[in-house]
């Protein structure tokens, strides 16, 4: 049954999902997008793809003008987490993400994406605070660093890879410090965000909680 069949009025919907690495925001966002028939953008991939494009061309990561130029020409339709998942790519992404000119270029593209009818779920670090401050509803998804490290570790093993839990935890803590400590658009919950701590509840329960809140925001 489509949303129209159910008698719901169609309006442009934007859902903002923020939080640190491996908190479960990607899974939650995909589930919400599927459920409400919305587009989904994992904005972490835009920073990853920018860092990767620089590395592939042998260009330095710390030249802000150059990195912003690359960011401005990024094609959002071709982003693939499988291709951009490497540990080092995430680390490089968080280094290009501190540069204001890079953020300006990517935020512009992310806002254009959010305007695509009938709306979108965007997940990242600054969606509720900077990219889409007027989103219908905002979530801040978190979990303890140890839980997030264990999840990332299990995921790598499940995909046939090898990983060291202590190294993953150190990486997560380093990335949290860089993301929360930067001057431009630091990672923090928007004042009006709903907090979802997935340490105990797990991602499926988080989805059910989020769905109830979105339905309420839609007046259903
Ligand atoms: O979410 P993911 O781990 O793929 O993001 C990689 C890096 O990109 C983050 O550590 C963060 O520094 C940066 N990022 C950001 N703003 C976003 C999304 C990601 O600064 N909206």
PDB file of C-alpha atoms and ligand atoms in Angstrom:
ATOM      1  CA  UNK A   1       0.000   0.000   0.000  1.00  0.00           C
ATOM      2  CA  UNK A   2       1.426   3.397  -0.938  1.00  0.00           C
ATOM      3  CA  UNK A   3       1.416   6.386   1.410  1.00  0.00           C
ATOM      4  CA  UNK A   4      -1.263   8.001  -0.827  1.00  0.00           C
ATOM      5  CA  UNK A   5      -3.465   4.874  -0.539  1.00  0.00           C
ATOM      6  CA  UNK A   6      -3.262   5.193   3.215  1.00  0.00           C
ATOM      7  CA  UNK A   7      -4.652   8.705   2.909  1.00  0.00           C
ATOM      8  CA  UNK A   8      -1.497  10.453   4.079  1.00  0.00           C
ATOM      9  CA  UNK A   9      -0.955  13.880   2.640  1.00  0.00           C
ATOM     10  CA  UNK A  10       2.249  14.110   0.626  1.00  0.00           C
ATOM     11  CA  UNK A  11       4.625  16.808   1.799  1.00  0.00           C
ATOM     12  CA  UNK A  12       8.340  17.323   1.567  1.00  0.00           C
ATOM     13  CA  UNK A  13       9.975  15.445   4.436  1.00  0.00           C
ATOM     14  CA  UNK A  14      13.560  15.793   5.655  1.00  0.00           C
ATOM     15  CA  UNK A  15      14.869  13.602   8.472  1.00  0.00           C
ATOM     16  CA  UNK A  16      18.260  14.455  10.023  1.00  0.00           C
ATOM     17  CA  UNK A  17      20.328  11.700  11.642  1.00  0.00           C
ATOM     18  CA  UNK A  18      23.618  12.605  13.316  1.00  0.00           C
ATOM     19  CA  UNK A  19      26.076  10.831  15.562  1.00  0.00           C
ATOM     20  CA  UNK A  20      29.613   9.482  15.867  1.00  0.00           C
ATOM     21  CA  UNK A  21      31.120   6.652  13.780  1.00  0.00           C
ATOM     22  CA  UNK A  22      29.569   3.161  14.080  1.00  0.00           C
ATOM     23  CA  UNK A  23      26.682   4.248  16.321  1.00  0.00           C
ATOM     24  CA  UNK A  24      24.142   2.674  13.943  1.00  0.00           C
ATOM     25  CA  UNK A  25      22.977   5.827  12.159  1.00  0.00           C
ATOM     26  CA  UNK A  26      23.542   4.355   8.687  1.00  0.00           C
ATOM     27  CA  UNK A  27      21.309   1.340   9.320  1.00  0.00           C
ATOM     28  CA  UNK A  28      18.693   3.486  11.045  1.00  0.00           C
ATOM     29  CA  UNK A  29      18.691   6.008   8.163  1.00  0.00           C
ATOM     30  CA  UNK A  30      18.352   3.328   5.487  1.00  0.00           C
ATOM     31  CA  UNK A  31      15.437   1.757   7.378  1.00  0.00           C
ATOM     32  CA  UNK A  32      13.695   5.116   7.798  1.00  0.00           C
ATOM     33  CA  UNK A  33      14.211   6.033   4.115  1.00  0.00           C
ATOM     34  CA  UNK A  34      12.791   2.677   3.019  1.00  0.00           C
ATOM     35  CA  UNK A  35       9.822   2.905   5.381  1.00  0.00           C
ATOM     36  CA  UNK A  36       8.808   6.458   4.403  1.00  0.00           C
ATOM     37  CA  UNK A  37       9.747   6.173   0.694  1.00  0.00           C
ATOM     38  CA  UNK A  38      12.441   8.868   0.917  1.00  0.00           C
ATOM     39  CA  UNK A  39      15.874   9.268  -0.669  1.00  0.00           C
ATOM     40  CA  UNK A  40      18.887   8.582   1.542  1.00  0.00           C
ATOM     41  CA  UNK A  41      22.275  10.288   1.612  1.00  0.00           C
ATOM     42  CA  UNK A  42      25.131   9.058   3.776  1.00  0.00           C
ATOM     43  CA  UNK A  43      27.015  12.373   3.921  1.00  0.00           C
ATOM     44  CA  UNK A  44      30.121  10.673   5.368  1.00  0.00           C
ATOM     45  CA  UNK A  45      30.620   9.289   1.869  1.00  0.00           C
ATOM     46  CA  UNK A  46      30.904  12.801   0.414  1.00  0.00           C
ATOM     47  CA  UNK A  47      33.884  13.502   2.734  1.00  0.00           C
ATOM     48  CA  UNK A  48      35.329  10.041   2.064  1.00  0.00           C
ATOM     49  CA  UNK A  49      35.015  10.455  -1.722  1.00  0.00           C
ATOM     50  CA  UNK A  50      36.703  13.871  -1.587  1.00  0.00           C
ATOM     51  CA  UNK A  51      39.645  12.451   0.397  1.00  0.00           C
ATOM     52  CA  UNK A  52      39.866   9.453  -1.932  1.00  0.00           C
ATOM     53  CA  UNK A  53      39.765  11.572  -5.108  1.00  0.00           C
ATOM     54  CA  UNK A  54      42.685  13.662  -3.773  1.00  0.00           C
ATOM     55  CA  UNK A  55      44.703  10.548  -2.879  1.00  0.00           C
ATOM     56  CA  UNK A  56      43.969   8.873  -6.252  1.00  0.00           C
ATOM     57  CA  UNK A  57      45.333  11.943  -8.062  1.00  0.00           C
ATOM     58  CA  UNK A  58      48.400  12.070  -5.831  1.00  0.00           C
ATOM     59  CA  UNK A  59      47.307  15.436  -4.404  1.00  0.00           C
ATOM     60  CA  UNK A  60      47.924  16.557  -0.796  1.00  0.00           C
ATOM     61  CA  UNK A  61      45.084  16.311   1.734  1.00  0.00           C
ATOM     62  CA  UNK A  62      45.819  19.628   3.383  1.00  0.00           C
ATOM     63  CA  UNK A  63      45.541  22.092   0.468  1.00  0.00           C
ATOM     64  CA  UNK A  64      42.161  23.639   1.263  1.00  0.00           C
ATOM     65  CA  UNK A  65      41.559  25.383  -2.109  1.00  0.00           C
ATOM     66  CA  UNK A  66      42.407  22.232  -4.046  1.00  0.00           C
ATOM     67  CA  UNK A  67      40.301  19.990  -1.781  1.00  0.00           C
ATOM     68  CA  UNK A  68      37.339  22.383  -2.094  1.00  0.00           C
ATOM     69  CA  UNK A  69      37.654  22.308  -5.886  1.00  0.00           C
ATOM     70  CA  UNK A  70      37.506  18.500  -5.847  1.00  0.00           C
ATOM     71  CA  UNK A  71      34.569  18.588  -3.397  1.00  0.00           C
ATOM     72  CA  UNK A  72      32.633  20.979  -5.646  1.00  0.00           C
ATOM     73  CA  UNK A  73      32.781  18.591  -8.614  1.00  0.00           C
ATOM     74  CA  UNK A  74      31.747  15.458  -6.695  1.00  0.00           C
ATOM     75  CA  UNK A  75      28.940  13.353  -8.240  1.00  0.00           C
ATOM     76  CA  UNK A  76      26.659  12.311  -5.371  1.00  0.00           C
ATOM     77  CA  UNK A  77      24.960   9.620  -7.471  1.00  0.00           C
ATOM     78  CA  UNK A  78      28.077   7.449  -7.701  1.00  0.00           C
ATOM     79  CA  UNK A  79      28.959   7.127  -4.018  1.00  0.00           C
ATOM     80  CA  UNK A  80      29.473   3.566  -2.802  1.00  0.00           C
ATOM     81  CA  UNK A  81      30.343   2.704   0.826  1.00  0.00           C
ATOM     82  CA  UNK A  82      31.838  -0.643  -0.216  1.00  0.00           C
ATOM     83  CA  UNK A  83      34.427   1.199  -2.326  1.00  0.00           C
ATOM     84  CA  UNK A  84      35.082   3.908   0.277  1.00  0.00           C
ATOM     85  CA  UNK A  85      34.959   1.799   3.441  1.00  0.00           C
ATOM     86  CA  UNK A  86      38.707   1.542   4.147  1.00  0.00           C
ATOM     87  CA  UNK A  87      39.892   2.574   7.562  1.00  0.00           C
ATOM     88  CA  UNK A  88      42.417   5.028   6.082  1.00  0.00           C
ATOM     89  CA  UNK A  89      39.715   6.609   3.919  1.00  0.00           C
ATOM     90  CA  UNK A  90      37.664   7.401   7.050  1.00  0.00           C
ATOM     91  CA  UNK A  91      40.728   8.845   8.731  1.00  0.00           C
ATOM     92  CA  UNK A  92      41.571  10.954   5.639  1.00  0.00           C
ATOM     93  CA  UNK A  93      37.899  12.052   5.407  1.00  0.00           C
ATOM     94  CA  UNK A  94      37.970  13.431   8.936  1.00  0.00           C
ATOM     95  CA  UNK A  95      41.087  15.429   7.999  1.00  0.00           C
ATOM     96  CA  UNK A  96      39.535  17.059   4.923  1.00  0.00           C
ATOM     97  CA  UNK A  97      36.314  17.603   6.940  1.00  0.00           C
ATOM     98  CA  UNK A  98      38.008  20.200   9.190  1.00  0.00           C
ATOM     99  CA  UNK A  99      38.461  22.576   6.220  1.00  0.00           C
ATOM    100  CA  UNK A 100      35.654  25.182   5.971  1.00  0.00           C
ATOM    101  CA  UNK A 101      35.887  25.564   2.150  1.00  0.00           C
ATOM    102  CA  UNK A 102      35.447  21.792   1.717  1.00  0.00           C
ATOM    103  CA  UNK A 103      32.469  21.815   4.080  1.00  0.00           C
ATOM    104  CA  UNK A 104      30.854  24.734   2.209  1.00  0.00           C
ATOM    105  CA  UNK A 105      31.081  22.882  -1.126  1.00  0.00           C
ATOM    106  CA  UNK A 106      29.750  19.588   0.269  1.00  0.00           C
ATOM    107  CA  UNK A 107      26.997  21.179   2.378  1.00  0.00           C
ATOM    108  CA  UNK A 108      25.696  22.950  -0.747  1.00  0.00           C
ATOM    109  CA  UNK A 109      25.458  19.624  -2.610  1.00  0.00           C
ATOM    110  CA  UNK A 110      23.855  17.933   0.440  1.00  0.00           C
ATOM    111  CA  UNK A 111      21.204  20.681   0.684  1.00  0.00           C
ATOM    112  CA  UNK A 112      20.386  20.281  -3.017  1.00  0.00           C
ATOM    113  CA  UNK A 113      19.964  16.538  -2.412  1.00  0.00           C
ATOM    114  CA  UNK A 114      17.640  17.190   0.551  1.00  0.00           C
ATOM    115  CA  UNK A 115      15.384  19.263  -1.749  1.00  0.00           C
ATOM    116  CA  UNK A 116      14.773  16.340  -4.158  1.00  0.00           C
ATOM    117  CA  UNK A 117      11.054  15.393  -3.939  1.00  0.00           C
ATOM    118  CA  UNK A 118       9.565  13.759  -1.940  1.00  0.00           C
ATOM    119  CA  UNK A 119      12.370  14.387   0.591  1.00  0.00           C
ATOM    120  CA  UNK A 120      15.256  12.570   2.172  1.00  0.00           C
ATOM    121  CA  UNK A 121      16.950  11.111   5.178  1.00  0.00           C
ATOM    122  CA  UNK A 122      20.467  12.514   5.541  1.00  0.00           C
ATOM    123  CA  UNK A 123      22.940  11.084   8.008  1.00  0.00           C
ATOM    124  CA  UNK A 124      26.213  12.576   9.162  1.00  0.00           C
ATOM    125  CA  UNK A 125      27.678  14.804  11.869  1.00  0.00           C
ATOM    126  CA  UNK A 126      26.123  18.242  11.234  1.00  0.00           C
ATOM    127  CA  UNK A 127      22.811  17.558   9.483  1.00  0.00           C
ATOM    128  CA  UNK A 128      20.541  18.807  12.264  1.00  0.00           C
ATOM    129  CA  UNK A 129      22.824  21.697  13.242  1.00  0.00           C
ATOM    130  CA  UNK A 130      24.061  23.037   9.872  1.00  0.00           C
ATOM    131  CA  UNK A 131      22.904  21.234   6.705  1.00  0.00           C
ATOM    132  CA  UNK A 132      19.157  20.947   7.423  1.00  0.00           C
ATOM    133  CA  UNK A 133      18.385  22.943  10.585  1.00  0.00           C
ATOM    134  CA  UNK A 134      14.698  23.036   9.539  1.00  0.00           C
ATOM    135  CA  UNK A 135      14.350  19.239   9.191  1.00  0.00           C
ATOM    136  CA  UNK A 136      10.963  17.845  10.190  1.00  0.00           C
ATOM    137  CA  UNK A 137      12.660  15.713  12.820  1.00  0.00           C
ATOM    138  CA  UNK A 138      16.210  15.175  14.068  1.00  0.00           C
ATOM    139  CA  UNK A 139      17.883  12.208  15.723  1.00  0.00           C
ATOM    140  CA  UNK A 140      21.224  11.971  17.483  1.00  0.00           C
ATOM    141  CA  UNK A 141      22.331   8.338  17.530  1.00  0.00           C
ATOM    142  CA  UNK A 142      25.063   7.339  19.916  1.00  0.00           C
ATOM    143  CA  UNK A 143      26.599   4.399  21.814  1.00  0.00           C
ATOM    144  CA  UNK A 144      29.654   4.012  24.027  1.00  0.00           C
ATOM    145  CA  UNK A 145      33.022   3.931  22.184  1.00  0.00           C
ATOM    146  CA  UNK A 146      33.555   0.303  23.339  1.00  0.00           C
ATOM    147  CA  UNK A 147      30.195  -0.784  21.861  1.00  0.00           C
ATOM    148  CA  UNK A 148      30.873   1.027  18.589  1.00  0.00           C
ATOM    149  CA  UNK A 149      34.366  -0.489  18.325  1.00  0.00           C
ATOM    150  CA  UNK A 150      32.988  -3.978  18.941  1.00  0.00           C
ATOM    151  CA  UNK A 151      30.304  -3.504  16.256  1.00  0.00           C
ATOM    152  CA  UNK A 152      32.840  -2.283  13.698  1.00  0.00           C
ATOM    153  CA  UNK A 153      35.143  -5.188  14.621  1.00  0.00           C
ATOM    154  CA  UNK A 154      32.365  -7.803  14.239  1.00  0.00           C
ATOM    155  CA  UNK A 155      31.330  -6.275  10.909  1.00  0.00           C
ATOM    156  CA  UNK A 156      34.881  -6.567   9.513  1.00  0.00           C
ATOM    157  CA  UNK A 157      35.152 -10.200  10.695  1.00  0.00           C
ATOM    158  CA  UNK A 158      31.726 -11.031   9.239  1.00  0.00           C
ATOM    159  CA  UNK A 159      32.965  -9.727   5.868  1.00  0.00           C
ATOM    160  CA  UNK A 160      35.957 -12.050   6.027  1.00  0.00           C
ATOM    161  CA  UNK A 161      38.458  -9.371   7.065  1.00  0.00           C
ATOM    162  CA  UNK A 162      40.910  -9.144   9.958  1.00  0.00           C
ATOM    163  CA  UNK A 163      40.858  -6.465  12.608  1.00  0.00           C
ATOM    164  CA  UNK A 164      42.330  -5.578  15.962  1.00  0.00           C
ATOM    165  CA  UNK A 165      39.722  -4.436  18.506  1.00  0.00           C
ATOM    166  CA  UNK A 166      42.129  -2.185  20.441  1.00  0.00           C
ATOM    167  CA  UNK A 167      43.227  -0.462  17.217  1.00  0.00           C
ATOM    168  CA  UNK A 168      39.622   0.092  16.144  1.00  0.00           C
ATOM    169  CA  UNK A 169      38.771   1.581  19.548  1.00  0.00           C
ATOM    170  CA  UNK A 170      41.773   3.924  19.357  1.00  0.00           C
ATOM    171  CA  UNK A 171      40.729   4.966  15.836  1.00  0.00           C
ATOM    172  CA  UNK A 172      37.141   5.631  16.933  1.00  0.00           C
ATOM    173  CA  UNK A 173      38.319   7.731  19.884  1.00  0.00           C
ATOM    174  CA  UNK A 174      40.723   9.718  17.683  1.00  0.00           C
ATOM    175  CA  UNK A 175      37.979  10.381  15.120  1.00  0.00           C
ATOM    176  CA  UNK A 176      35.462  11.375  17.854  1.00  0.00           C
ATOM    177  CA  UNK A 177      38.004  13.872  19.231  1.00  0.00           C
ATOM    178  CA  UNK A 178      38.618  15.387  15.778  1.00  0.00           C
ATOM    179  CA  UNK A 179      34.899  15.527  14.897  1.00  0.00           C
ATOM    180  CA  UNK A 180      33.761  17.061  18.219  1.00  0.00           C
ATOM    181  CA  UNK A 181      36.797  19.337  18.571  1.00  0.00           C
ATOM    182  CA  UNK A 182      36.853  21.077  15.162  1.00  0.00           C
ATOM    183  CA  UNK A 183      35.813  24.732  14.959  1.00  0.00           C
ATOM    184  CA  UNK A 184      33.595  24.468  11.858  1.00  0.00           C
ATOM    185  CA  UNK A 185      30.415  22.393  12.393  1.00  0.00           C
ATOM    186  CA  UNK A 186      31.618  20.193  15.280  1.00  0.00           C
ATOM    187  CA  UNK A 187      29.751  16.974  16.014  1.00  0.00           C
ATOM    188  CA  UNK A 188      27.089  17.735  18.624  1.00  0.00           C
ATOM    189  CA  UNK A 189      23.362  17.062  19.025  1.00  0.00           C
ATOM    190  CA  UNK A 190      21.030  19.811  17.752  1.00  0.00           C
ATOM    191  CA  UNK A 191      19.072  21.378  20.630  1.00  0.00           C
ATOM    192  CA  UNK A 192      15.867  19.832  19.252  1.00  0.00           C
ATOM    193  CA  UNK A 193      17.292  16.367  18.403  1.00  0.00           C
ATOM    194  CA  UNK A 194      15.866  13.162  19.876  1.00  0.00           C
ATOM    195  CA  UNK A 195      18.635  11.190  21.542  1.00  0.00           C
ATOM    196  CA  UNK A 196      18.837   7.464  20.672  1.00  0.00           C
ATOM    197  CA  UNK A 197      21.485   5.574  22.639  1.00  0.00           C
ATOM    198  CA  UNK A 198      21.927   2.205  20.911  1.00  0.00           C
ATOM    199  CA  UNK A 199      24.363   0.780  23.515  1.00  0.00           C
ATOM    200  CA  UNK A 200      21.649  -1.267  25.182  1.00  0.00           C
ATOM    201  CA  UNK A 201      18.625  -1.076  22.899  1.00  0.00           C
ATOM    202  CA  UNK A 202      20.113  -2.302  19.620  1.00  0.00           C
ATOM    203  CA  UNK A 203      19.378  -0.886  16.203  1.00  0.00           C
ATOM    204  CA  UNK A 204      16.006  -2.603  15.565  1.00  0.00           C
ATOM    205  CA  UNK A 205      14.555  -1.156  18.774  1.00  0.00           C
ATOM    206  CA  UNK A 206      16.045   2.222  17.851  1.00  0.00           C
ATOM    207  CA  UNK A 207      14.247   2.039  14.479  1.00  0.00           C
ATOM    208  CA  UNK A 208      10.906   1.331  16.175  1.00  0.00           C
ATOM    209  CA  UNK A 209      11.452   4.259  18.579  1.00  0.00           C
ATOM    210  CA  UNK A 210      12.389   6.563  15.685  1.00  0.00           C
ATOM    211  CA  UNK A 211       9.380   5.455  13.607  1.00  0.00           C
ATOM    212  CA  UNK A 212       6.995   6.264  16.471  1.00  0.00           C
ATOM    213  CA  UNK A 213       8.532   9.747  16.774  1.00  0.00           C
ATOM    214  CA  UNK A 214       8.407  10.407  13.005  1.00  0.00           C
ATOM    215  CA  UNK A 215       4.775   9.270  12.827  1.00  0.00           C
ATOM    216  CA  UNK A 216       3.961  11.656  15.677  1.00  0.00           C
ATOM    217  CA  UNK A 217       5.780  14.509  13.897  1.00  0.00           C
ATOM    218  CA  UNK A 218       3.710  13.725  10.764  1.00  0.00           C
ATOM    219  CA  UNK A 219       0.537  13.783  12.836  1.00  0.00           C
ATOM    220  CA  UNK A 220      -0.223  10.120  12.203  1.00  0.00           C
TER     221      UNK A 220
HETATM  222  O1  LIG B   1      30.423   8.700   8.680  1.00  0.00           O
HETATM  223  P1  LIG B   1      31.803   8.405   8.187  1.00  0.00           P
HETATM  224  O2  LIG B   1      32.657   7.664   9.149  1.00  0.00           O
HETATM  225  O3  LIG B   1      31.825   7.805   6.830  1.00  0.00           O
HETATM  226  O4  LIG B   1      32.455   9.859   8.011  1.00  0.00           O
HETATM  227  C1  LIG B   1      33.820  10.035   7.744  1.00  0.00           C
HETATM  228  C2  LIG B   1      34.266  11.380   8.297  1.00  0.00           C
HETATM  229  O5  LIG B   1      33.646  12.431   7.545  1.00  0.00           O
HETATM  230  C3  LIG B   1      33.853  11.649   9.740  1.00  0.00           C
HETATM  231  O6  LIG B   1      34.788  11.174  10.686  1.00  0.00           O
HETATM  232  C4  LIG B   1      33.760  13.163   9.780  1.00  0.00           C
HETATM  233  O7  LIG B   1      35.014  13.748  10.048  1.00  0.00           O
HETATM  234  C5  LIG B   1      33.376  13.541   8.372  1.00  0.00           C
HETATM  235  N1  LIG B   1      31.955  13.930   8.275  1.00  0.00           N
HETATM  236  C6  LIG B   1      31.621  15.229   8.605  1.00  0.00           C
HETATM  237  N2  LIG B   1      30.348  15.663   8.448  1.00  0.00           N
HETATM  238  C7  LIG B   1      29.385  14.831   8.009  1.00  0.00           C
HETATM  239  C8  LIG B   1      29.698  13.486   7.701  1.00  0.00           C
HETATM  240  C9  LIG B   1      31.006  13.057   7.858  1.00  0.00           C
HETATM  241  O8  LIG B   1      32.475  15.997   9.034  1.00  0.00           O
HETATM  242  N3  LIG B   1      28.143  15.308   7.845  1.00  0.00           N
END
